[in-house]
mmCIF file of C-alpha atoms and ligand atoms in Angstrom:
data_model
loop_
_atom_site.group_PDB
_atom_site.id
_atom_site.type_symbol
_atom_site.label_atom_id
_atom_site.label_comp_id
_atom_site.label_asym_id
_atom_site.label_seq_id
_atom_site.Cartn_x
_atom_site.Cartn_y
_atom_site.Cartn_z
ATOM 1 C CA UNK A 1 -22.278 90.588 145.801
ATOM 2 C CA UNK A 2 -21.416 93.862 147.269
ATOM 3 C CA UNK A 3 -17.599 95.347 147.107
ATOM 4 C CA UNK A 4 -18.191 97.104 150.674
ATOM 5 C CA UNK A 5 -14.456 96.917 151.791
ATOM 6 C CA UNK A 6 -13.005 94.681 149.194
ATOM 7 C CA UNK A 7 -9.649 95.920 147.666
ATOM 8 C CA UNK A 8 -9.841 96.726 144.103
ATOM 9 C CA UNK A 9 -6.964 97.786 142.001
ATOM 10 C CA UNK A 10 -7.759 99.533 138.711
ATOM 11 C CA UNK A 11 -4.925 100.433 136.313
ATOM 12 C CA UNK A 12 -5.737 102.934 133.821
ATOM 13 C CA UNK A 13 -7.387 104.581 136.680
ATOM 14 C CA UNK A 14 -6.597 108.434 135.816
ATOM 15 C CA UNK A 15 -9.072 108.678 133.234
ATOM 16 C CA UNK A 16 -12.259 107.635 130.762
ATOM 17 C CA UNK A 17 -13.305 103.448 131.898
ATOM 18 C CA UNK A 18 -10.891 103.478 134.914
ATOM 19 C CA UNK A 19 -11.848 106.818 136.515
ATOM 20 C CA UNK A 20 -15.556 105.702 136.427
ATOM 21 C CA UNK A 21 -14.697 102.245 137.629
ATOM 22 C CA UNK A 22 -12.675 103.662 140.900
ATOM 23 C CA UNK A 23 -15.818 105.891 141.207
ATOM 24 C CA UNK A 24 -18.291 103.245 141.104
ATOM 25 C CA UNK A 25 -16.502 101.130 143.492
ATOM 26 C CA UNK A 26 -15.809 104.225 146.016
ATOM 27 C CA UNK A 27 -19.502 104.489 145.856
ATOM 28 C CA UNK A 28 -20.048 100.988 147.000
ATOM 29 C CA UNK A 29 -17.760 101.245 149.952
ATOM 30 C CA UNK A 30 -14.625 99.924 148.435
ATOM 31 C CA UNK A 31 -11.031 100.416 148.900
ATOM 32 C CA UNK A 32 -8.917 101.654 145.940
ATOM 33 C CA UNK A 33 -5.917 100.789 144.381
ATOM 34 C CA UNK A 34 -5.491 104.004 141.395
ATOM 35 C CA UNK A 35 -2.295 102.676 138.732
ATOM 36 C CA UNK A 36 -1.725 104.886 135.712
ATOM 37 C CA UNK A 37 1.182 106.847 135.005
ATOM 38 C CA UNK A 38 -0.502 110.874 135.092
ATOM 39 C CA UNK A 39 0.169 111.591 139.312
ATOM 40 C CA UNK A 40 -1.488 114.262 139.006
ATOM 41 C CA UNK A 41 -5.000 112.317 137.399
ATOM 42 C CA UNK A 42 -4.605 109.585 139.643
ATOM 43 C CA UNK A 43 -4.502 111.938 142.760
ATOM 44 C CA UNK A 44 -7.789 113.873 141.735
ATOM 45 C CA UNK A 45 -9.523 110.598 141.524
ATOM 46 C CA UNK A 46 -8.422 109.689 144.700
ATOM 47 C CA UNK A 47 -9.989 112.968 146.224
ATOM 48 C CA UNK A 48 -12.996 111.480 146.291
ATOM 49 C CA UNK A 49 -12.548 109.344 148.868
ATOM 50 C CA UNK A 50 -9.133 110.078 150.056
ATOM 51 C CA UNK A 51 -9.274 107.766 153.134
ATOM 52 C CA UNK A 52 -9.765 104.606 151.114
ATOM 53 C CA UNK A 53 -7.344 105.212 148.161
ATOM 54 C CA UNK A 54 -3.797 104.286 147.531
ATOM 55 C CA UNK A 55 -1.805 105.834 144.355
ATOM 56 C CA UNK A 56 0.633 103.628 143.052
ATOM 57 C CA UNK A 57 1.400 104.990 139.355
ATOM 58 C CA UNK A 58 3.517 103.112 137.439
ATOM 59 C CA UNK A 59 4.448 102.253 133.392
ATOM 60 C CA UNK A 60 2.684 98.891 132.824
ATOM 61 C CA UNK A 61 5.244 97.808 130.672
ATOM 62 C CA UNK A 62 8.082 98.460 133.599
ATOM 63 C CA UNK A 63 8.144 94.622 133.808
ATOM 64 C CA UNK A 64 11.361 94.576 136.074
ATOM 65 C CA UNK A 65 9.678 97.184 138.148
ATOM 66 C CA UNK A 66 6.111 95.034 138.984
ATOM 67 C CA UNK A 67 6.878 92.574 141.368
ATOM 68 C CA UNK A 68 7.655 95.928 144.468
ATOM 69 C CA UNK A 69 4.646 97.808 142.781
ATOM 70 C CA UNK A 70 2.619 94.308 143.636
ATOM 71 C CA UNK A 71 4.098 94.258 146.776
ATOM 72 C CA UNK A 72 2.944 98.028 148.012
ATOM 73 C CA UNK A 73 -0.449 96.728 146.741
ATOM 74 C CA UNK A 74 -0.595 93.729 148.519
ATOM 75 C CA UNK A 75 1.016 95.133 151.777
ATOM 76 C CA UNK A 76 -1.375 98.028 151.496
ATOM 77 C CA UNK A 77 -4.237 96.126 153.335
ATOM 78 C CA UNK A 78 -2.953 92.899 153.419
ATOM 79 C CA UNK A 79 -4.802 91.426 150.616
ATOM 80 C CA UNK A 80 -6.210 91.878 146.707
ATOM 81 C CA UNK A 81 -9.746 91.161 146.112
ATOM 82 C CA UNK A 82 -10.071 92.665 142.505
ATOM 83 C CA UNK A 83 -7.573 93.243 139.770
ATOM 84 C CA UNK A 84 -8.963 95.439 136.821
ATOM 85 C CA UNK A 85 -6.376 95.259 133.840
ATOM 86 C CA UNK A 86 -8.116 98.206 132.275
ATOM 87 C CA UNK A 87 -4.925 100.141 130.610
ATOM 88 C CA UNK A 88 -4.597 99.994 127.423
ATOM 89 C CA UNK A 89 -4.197 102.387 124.583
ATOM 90 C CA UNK A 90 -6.005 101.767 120.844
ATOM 91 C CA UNK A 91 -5.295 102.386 117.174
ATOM 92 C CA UNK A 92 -6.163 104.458 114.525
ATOM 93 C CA UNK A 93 -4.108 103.188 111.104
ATOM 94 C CA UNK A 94 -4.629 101.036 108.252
ATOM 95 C CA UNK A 95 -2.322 98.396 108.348
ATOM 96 C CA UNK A 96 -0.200 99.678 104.854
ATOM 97 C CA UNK A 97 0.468 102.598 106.937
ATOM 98 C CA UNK A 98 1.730 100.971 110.158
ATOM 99 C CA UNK A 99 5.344 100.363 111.503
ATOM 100 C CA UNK A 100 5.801 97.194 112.727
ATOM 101 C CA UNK A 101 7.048 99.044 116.408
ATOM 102 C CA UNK A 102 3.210 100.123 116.425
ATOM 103 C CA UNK A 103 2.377 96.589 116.823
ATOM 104 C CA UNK A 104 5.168 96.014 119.336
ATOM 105 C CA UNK A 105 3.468 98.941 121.603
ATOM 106 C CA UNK A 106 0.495 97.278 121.339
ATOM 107 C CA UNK A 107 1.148 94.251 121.958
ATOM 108 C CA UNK A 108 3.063 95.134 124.801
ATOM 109 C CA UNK A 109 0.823 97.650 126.520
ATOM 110 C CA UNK A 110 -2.895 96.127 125.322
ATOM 111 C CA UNK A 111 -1.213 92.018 125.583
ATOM 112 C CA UNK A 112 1.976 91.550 127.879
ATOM 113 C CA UNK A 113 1.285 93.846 130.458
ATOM 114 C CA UNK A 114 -1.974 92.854 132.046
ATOM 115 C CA UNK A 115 -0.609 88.927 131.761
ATOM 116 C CA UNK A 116 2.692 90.226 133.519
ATOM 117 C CA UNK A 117 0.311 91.952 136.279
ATOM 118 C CA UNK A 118 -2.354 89.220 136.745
ATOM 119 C CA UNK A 119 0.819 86.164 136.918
ATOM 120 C CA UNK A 120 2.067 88.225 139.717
ATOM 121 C CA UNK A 121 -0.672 88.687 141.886
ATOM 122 C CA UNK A 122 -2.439 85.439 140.701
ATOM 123 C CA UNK A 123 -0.157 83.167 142.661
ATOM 124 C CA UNK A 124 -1.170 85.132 146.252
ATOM 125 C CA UNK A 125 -4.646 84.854 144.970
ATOM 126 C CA UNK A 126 -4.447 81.478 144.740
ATOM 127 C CA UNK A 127 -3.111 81.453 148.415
ATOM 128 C CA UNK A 128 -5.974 83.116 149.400
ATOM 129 C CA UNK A 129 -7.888 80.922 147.478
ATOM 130 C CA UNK A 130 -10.336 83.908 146.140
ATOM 131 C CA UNK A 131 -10.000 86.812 144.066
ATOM 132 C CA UNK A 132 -11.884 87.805 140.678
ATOM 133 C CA UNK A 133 -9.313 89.488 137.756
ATOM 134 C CA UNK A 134 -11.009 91.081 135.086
ATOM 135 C CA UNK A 135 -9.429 92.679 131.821
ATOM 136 C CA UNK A 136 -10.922 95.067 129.327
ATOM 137 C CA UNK A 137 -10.505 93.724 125.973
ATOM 138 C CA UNK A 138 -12.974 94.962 123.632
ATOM 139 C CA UNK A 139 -15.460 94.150 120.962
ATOM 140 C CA UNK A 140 -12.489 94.694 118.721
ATOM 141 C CA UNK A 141 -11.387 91.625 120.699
ATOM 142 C CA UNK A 142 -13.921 89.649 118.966
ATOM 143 C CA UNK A 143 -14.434 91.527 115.590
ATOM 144 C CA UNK A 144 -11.623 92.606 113.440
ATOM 145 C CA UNK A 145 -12.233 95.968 112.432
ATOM 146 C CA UNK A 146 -10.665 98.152 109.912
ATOM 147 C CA UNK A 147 -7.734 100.837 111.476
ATOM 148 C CA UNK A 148 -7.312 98.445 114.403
ATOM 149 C CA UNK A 149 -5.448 95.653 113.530
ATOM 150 C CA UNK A 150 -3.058 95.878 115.797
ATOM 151 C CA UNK A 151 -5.459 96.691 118.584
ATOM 152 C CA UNK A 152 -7.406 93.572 117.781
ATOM 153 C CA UNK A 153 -4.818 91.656 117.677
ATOM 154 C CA UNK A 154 -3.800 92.269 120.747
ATOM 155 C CA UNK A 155 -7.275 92.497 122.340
ATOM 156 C CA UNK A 156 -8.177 89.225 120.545
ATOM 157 C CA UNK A 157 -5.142 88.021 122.243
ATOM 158 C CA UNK A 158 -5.709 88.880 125.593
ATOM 159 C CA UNK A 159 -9.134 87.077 125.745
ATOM 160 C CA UNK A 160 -7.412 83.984 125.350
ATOM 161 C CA UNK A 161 -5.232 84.441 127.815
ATOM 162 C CA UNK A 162 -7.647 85.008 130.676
ATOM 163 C CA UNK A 163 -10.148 82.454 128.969
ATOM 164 C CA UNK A 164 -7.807 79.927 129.304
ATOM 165 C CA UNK A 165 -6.676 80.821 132.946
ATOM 166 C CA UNK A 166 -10.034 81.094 134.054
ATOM 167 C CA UNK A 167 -10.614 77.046 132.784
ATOM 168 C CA UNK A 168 -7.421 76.585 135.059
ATOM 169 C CA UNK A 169 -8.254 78.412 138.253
ATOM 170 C CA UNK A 170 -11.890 79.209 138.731
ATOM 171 C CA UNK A 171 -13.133 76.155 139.592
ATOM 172 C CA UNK A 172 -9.572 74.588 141.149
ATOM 173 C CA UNK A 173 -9.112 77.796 143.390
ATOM 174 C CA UNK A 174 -12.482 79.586 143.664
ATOM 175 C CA UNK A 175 -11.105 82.630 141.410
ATOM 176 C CA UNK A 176 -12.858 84.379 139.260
ATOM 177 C CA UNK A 177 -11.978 86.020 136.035
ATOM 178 C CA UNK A 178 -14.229 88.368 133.589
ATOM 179 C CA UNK A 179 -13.594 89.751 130.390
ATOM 180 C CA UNK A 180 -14.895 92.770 129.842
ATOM 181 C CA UNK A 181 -16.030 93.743 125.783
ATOM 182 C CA UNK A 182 -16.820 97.592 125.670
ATOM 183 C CA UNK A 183 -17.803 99.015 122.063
ATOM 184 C CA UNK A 184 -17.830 102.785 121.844
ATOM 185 C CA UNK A 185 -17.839 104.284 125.236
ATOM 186 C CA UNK A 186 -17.099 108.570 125.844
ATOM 187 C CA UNK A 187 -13.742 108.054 126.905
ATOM 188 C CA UNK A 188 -10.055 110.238 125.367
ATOM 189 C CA UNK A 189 -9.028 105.988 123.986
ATOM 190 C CA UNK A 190 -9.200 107.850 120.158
ATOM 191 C CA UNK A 191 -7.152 111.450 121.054
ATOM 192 C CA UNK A 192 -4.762 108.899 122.952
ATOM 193 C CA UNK A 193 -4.845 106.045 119.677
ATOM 194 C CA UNK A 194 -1.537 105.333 118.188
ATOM 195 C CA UNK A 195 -1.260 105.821 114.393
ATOM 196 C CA UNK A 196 1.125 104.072 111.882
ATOM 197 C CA UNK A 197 4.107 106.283 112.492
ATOM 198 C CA UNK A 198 3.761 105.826 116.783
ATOM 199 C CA UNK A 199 2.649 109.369 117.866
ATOM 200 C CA UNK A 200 -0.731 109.521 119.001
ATOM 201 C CA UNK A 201 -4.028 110.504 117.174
ATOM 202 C CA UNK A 202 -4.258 114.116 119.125
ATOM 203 C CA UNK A 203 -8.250 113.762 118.462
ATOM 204 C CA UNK A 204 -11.448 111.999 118.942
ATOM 205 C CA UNK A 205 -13.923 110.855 116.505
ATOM 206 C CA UNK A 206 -17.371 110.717 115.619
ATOM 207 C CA UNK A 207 -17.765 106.819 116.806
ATOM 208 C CA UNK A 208 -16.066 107.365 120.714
ATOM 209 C CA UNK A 209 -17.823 110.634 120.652
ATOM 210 C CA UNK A 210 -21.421 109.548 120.229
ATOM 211 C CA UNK A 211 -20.722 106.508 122.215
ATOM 212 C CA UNK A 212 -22.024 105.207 125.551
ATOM 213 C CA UNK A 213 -21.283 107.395 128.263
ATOM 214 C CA UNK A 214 -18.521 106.061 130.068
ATOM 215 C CA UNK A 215 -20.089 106.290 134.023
ATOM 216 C CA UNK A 216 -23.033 103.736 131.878
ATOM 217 C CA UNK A 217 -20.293 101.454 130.578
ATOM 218 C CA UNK A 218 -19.039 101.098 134.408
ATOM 219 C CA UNK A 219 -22.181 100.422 136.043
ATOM 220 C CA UNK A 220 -22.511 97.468 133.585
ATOM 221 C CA UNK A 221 -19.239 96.458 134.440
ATOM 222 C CA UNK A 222 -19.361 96.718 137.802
ATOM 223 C CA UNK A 223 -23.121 95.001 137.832
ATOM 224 C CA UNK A 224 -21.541 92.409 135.727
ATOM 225 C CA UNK A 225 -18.827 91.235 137.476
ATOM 226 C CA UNK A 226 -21.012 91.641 140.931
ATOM 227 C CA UNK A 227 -23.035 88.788 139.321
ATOM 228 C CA UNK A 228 -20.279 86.981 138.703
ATOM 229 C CA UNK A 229 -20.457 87.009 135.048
ATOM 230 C CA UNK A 230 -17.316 85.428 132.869
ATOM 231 C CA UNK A 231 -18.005 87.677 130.182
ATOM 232 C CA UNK A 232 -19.421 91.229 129.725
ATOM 233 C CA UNK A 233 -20.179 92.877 127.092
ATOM 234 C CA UNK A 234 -20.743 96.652 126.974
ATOM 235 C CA UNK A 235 -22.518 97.479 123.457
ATOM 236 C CA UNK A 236 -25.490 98.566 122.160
ATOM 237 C CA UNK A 237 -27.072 99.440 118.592
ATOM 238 C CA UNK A 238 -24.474 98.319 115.719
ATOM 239 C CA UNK A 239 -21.377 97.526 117.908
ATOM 240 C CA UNK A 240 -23.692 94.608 119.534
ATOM 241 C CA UNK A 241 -25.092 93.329 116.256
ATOM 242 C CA UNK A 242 -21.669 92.718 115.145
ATOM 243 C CA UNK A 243 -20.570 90.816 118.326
ATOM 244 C CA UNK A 244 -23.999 88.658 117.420
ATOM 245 C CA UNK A 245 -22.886 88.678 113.937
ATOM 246 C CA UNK A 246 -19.586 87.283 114.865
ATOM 247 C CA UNK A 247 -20.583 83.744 116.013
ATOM 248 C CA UNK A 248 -24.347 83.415 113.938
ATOM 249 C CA UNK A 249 -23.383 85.296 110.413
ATOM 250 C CA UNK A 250 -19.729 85.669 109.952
ATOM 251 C CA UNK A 251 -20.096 86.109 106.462
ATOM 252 C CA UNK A 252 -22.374 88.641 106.402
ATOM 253 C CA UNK A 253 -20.799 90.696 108.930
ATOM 254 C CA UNK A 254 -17.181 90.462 107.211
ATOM 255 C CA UNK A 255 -19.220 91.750 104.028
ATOM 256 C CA UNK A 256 -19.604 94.091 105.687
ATOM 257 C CA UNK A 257 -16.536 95.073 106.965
ATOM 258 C CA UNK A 258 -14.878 94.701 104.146
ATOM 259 C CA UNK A 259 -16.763 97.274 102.378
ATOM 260 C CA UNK A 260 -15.778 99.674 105.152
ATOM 261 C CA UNK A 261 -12.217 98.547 104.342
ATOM 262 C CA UNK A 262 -12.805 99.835 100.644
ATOM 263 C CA UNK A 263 -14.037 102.790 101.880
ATOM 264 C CA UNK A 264 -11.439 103.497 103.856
ATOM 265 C CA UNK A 265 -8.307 102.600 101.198
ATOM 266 C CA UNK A 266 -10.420 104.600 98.890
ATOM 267 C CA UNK A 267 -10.329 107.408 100.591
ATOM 268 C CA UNK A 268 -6.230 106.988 101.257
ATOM 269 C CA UNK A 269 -5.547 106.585 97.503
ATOM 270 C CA UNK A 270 -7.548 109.774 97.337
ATOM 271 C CA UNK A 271 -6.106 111.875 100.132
ATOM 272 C CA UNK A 272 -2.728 109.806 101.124
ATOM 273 C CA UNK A 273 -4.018 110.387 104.223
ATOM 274 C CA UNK A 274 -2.314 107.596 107.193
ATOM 275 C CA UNK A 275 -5.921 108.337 108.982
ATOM 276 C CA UNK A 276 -8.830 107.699 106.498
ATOM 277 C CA UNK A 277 -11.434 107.890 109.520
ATOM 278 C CA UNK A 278 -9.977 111.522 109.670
ATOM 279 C CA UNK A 279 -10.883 112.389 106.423
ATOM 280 C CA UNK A 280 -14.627 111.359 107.058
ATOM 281 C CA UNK A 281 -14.886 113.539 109.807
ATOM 282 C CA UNK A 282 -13.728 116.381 108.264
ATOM 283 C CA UNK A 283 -15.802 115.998 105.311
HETATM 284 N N1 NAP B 301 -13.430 103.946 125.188
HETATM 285 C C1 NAP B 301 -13.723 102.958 124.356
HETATM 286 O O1 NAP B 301 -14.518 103.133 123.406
HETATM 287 C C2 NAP B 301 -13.155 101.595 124.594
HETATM 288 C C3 NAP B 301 -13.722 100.513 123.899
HETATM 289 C C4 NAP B 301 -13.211 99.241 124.093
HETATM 290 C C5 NAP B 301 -12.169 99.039 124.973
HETATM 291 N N2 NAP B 301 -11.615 100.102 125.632
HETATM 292 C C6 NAP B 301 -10.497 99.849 126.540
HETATM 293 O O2 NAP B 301 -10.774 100.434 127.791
HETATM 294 C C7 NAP B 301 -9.541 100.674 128.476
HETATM 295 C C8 NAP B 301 -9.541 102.096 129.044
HETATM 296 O O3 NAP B 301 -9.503 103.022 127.975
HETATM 297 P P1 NAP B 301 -10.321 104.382 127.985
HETATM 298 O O4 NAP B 301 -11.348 104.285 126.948
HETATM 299 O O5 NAP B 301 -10.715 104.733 129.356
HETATM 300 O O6 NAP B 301 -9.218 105.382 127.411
HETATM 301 P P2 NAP B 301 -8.250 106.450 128.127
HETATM 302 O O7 NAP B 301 -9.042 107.536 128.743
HETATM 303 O O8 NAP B 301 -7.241 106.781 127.101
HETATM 304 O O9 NAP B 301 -7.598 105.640 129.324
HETATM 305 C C9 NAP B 301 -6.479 104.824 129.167
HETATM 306 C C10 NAP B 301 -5.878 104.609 130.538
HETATM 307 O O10 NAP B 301 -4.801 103.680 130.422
HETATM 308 C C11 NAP B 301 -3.662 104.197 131.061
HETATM 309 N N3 NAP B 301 -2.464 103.750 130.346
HETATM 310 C C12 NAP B 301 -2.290 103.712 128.997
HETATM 311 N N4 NAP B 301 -1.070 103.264 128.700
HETATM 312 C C13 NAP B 301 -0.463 102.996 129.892
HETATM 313 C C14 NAP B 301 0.815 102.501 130.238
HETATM 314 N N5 NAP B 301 1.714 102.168 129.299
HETATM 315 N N6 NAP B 301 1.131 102.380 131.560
HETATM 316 C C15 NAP B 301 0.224 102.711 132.495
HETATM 317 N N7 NAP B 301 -1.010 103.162 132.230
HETATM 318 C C16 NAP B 301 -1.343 103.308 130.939
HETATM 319 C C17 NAP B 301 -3.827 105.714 131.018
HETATM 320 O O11 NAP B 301 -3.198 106.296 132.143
HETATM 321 P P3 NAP B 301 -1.946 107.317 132.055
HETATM 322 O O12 NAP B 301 -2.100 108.101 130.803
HETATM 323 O O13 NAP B 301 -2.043 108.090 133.319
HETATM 324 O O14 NAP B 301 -0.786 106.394 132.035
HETATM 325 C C18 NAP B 301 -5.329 105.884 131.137
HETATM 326 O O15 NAP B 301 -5.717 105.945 132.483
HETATM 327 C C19 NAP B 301 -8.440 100.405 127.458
HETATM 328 O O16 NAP B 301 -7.913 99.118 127.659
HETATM 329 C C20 NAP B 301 -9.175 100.453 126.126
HETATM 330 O O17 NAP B 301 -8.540 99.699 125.127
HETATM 331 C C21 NAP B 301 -12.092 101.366 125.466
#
C-alpha cells in the first residue's frame, strides 16, 4: 500500500523517530499532520513540503485541550487516515533513586496520552470504517531493562492497550493498528530521558549513540505498517536477541539482566551516582 495522499498525523514530529517518519511519508506523497510542542521544530519539518503540512503543536497531556486539536485535524482535509502516537519521552534512573512523580510523567506522557488521542479520533475512524493507528512502544515494552522501569512500565502498558483494541476493531471495522518496538535508534530520547529527581538527562549515551540510524528505523516502520503488519519491531544485534529471548529463554535472558542490574547498583554504592550508565561512560 502506498500513502500517496493519505493524511497522516505524527506527534512527536519535531525531532529524532517523528521527524524521519513525516519525512518518509512526504516522500511518498502524503499529507502531514506535525504535533509536538517545539513551533519552531515542527515548522522546519514542515518546510519540506510546505503545501502538504499542517502544524498543530500541542502538550499531549493537555487532555481538556484534545478534543479542538482533533477537530483542526480532522477538519483539515476532512478525514484521518494514519495516527502515529510516537511522543514519548524515556528514563534514565534506577528505581531506589526515582520519585514516584517520575512515574506519574511517564505514565502520563509514554501511557495516557496516546490512549486519550487514539479514543478521540478512533470513534470517526470507525465512521469511516478505515484508518490504521500505530504507537511506538519499544523493546523496553517487552523486556524490562535496568534504569527504565518506569519507561517499561509504561511502554509495556501501552502495548496492551492497542493489542487489545486492535482484537476489538480490526476485524469489526476494517482498522488497523501496529505497534511499533524500536531498540536503540540515533535519536536526542537519552539527552531528553527523565532521571529520578524529574529534570532531564542533558546527554546521550553510548547505547542511543551507536544505535540504528533513525531515517533506517523509519523506513522499517513505514515498510511495516505499508504491509500491514500488527507488530514491528525495529532491532538488530543484542536488542533483537533479547526480544527472542523474551518469549523462548526468559530465564536466561533475565540472568542476564540481572547481572547488568548488579553492575549498575555496584557502581551507585561506589559513586552515589542517581545515573550509573553515566558513570560507565565516563570511565
Ligand atoms: N530513540 C530510541 O532509541 C527509541 C527506542 C524505543 C522507543 N523510542 C520511542 O520513540 C518515540 C520518539 O522518540 P525519539 O527517539 O524520536 O526521541 P526525541 O527526539 O526525544 O523525540 C521525542 C518527541 O516527542 C515529543 N514529545 C515529548 N513529550 C511530549 C509532550 N508531553 N507533548 C508533546 N510532545 C512531546 C517531542 O516534541 P517536543 O519536544 O517538541 O514536544 C519530540 O518530538 C518515543 O515514544 C520514544 O519512547 C525511541
Amino acid at each position: 500500500m502506498s500513502f500517496e495522499g493519505k493524511v497522516v498525523w505524527v506527534t512527536g514530529a519535531s525531532s529524532g523517530i517523528g521527524e524521519a517518519l513525516a519525512n518518509a511519508f512526504f516522500k511518498q506523497g502524503a499529507y502531514l499532520i506535525l504535533s509536538g510542542r517545539r513551533v519552531a521544530e515542527l515548522e522546519r519539518v514542515a518546510a519540506a513540503a510546505p503545501e502538504r503540512a499542517l502544524v498543530l503543536p500541542f502538550e499531549t497531556t493537555d487532555y481538556d485541550a484534545l478534543p479542538q486539536y482533533v477537530e483542526q485535524a480532522w477538519g483539515w482535509r476532512g478525514k484521518i487516515d494514519v495516527l502515529i502516537n510516537n511522543a514519548g519521552v524515556s528514563q534514565r534512573s534506577l528505581a531506589l533513586d526515582t520519585k514516584l512523580d517520575v512515574y506519574r510523567q511517564l505514565i502520563e506522557v509514554d501511557y495516557l496520552a496516546p490512549l486519550a488521542l487514539t479514543q478521540l479520533v478512533l470513534p470517526r475512524m470507525v465512521e469511516q470504517r478505515s484508518g490504521h493507528v500505530a504507537v511506538i512502544s519499544s523493546v523496553a515494552g517487552k523486556v524490562g531493562t535496568p534504569l527504565r522501569t518506569g519507561y517499561c512500565g509504561a511502554k509495556h502498558a501501552v502495548i496492551g492497550y492497542f493489542d487489545g483494541l486492535r482484537a476489538e476493531v480490526e476485524a469489526a471495522y476494517g482498522i488497523k493498528v501496529s505497534v511499533i518496538l524500536p531498540g536503540s535508534v540515533q535519536t536526542s530520547v537519552a539527552v531528553n530521558a527523565l532521571v529520578g529527581d524529574g529534570s532531564s538527562r542533558g546527554r546521550s549515551d553510548a547505547n542511543i549513540d551507536n544505535g540504528m540510524p533513525v531515517e533506517t528505523a523509519a523506513q522499517i516502520i513505514v515498510s511495516g505498517m505499508a504491509e500491514g503488519k500488527r507488530e514491528i519491531p525495529v532491532a538488530e544485534g543484542k536488542e533483537l536477541a533479547a526480544l527472542n529471548f523474551r518469549t523462548q529463554d526468559p530465564e536466561r535472558l533475565f540472568d542476564m539482566l540481572a547481572k547488568e542490574g548488579a553492575r549498575l547498583a555496584g557502581l551507585r554504592e561506589a559513586g552515589g551516582s542517581t545515573d550509573p550508565s553515566d558513570i560507565r561512560s565516563e570511565r
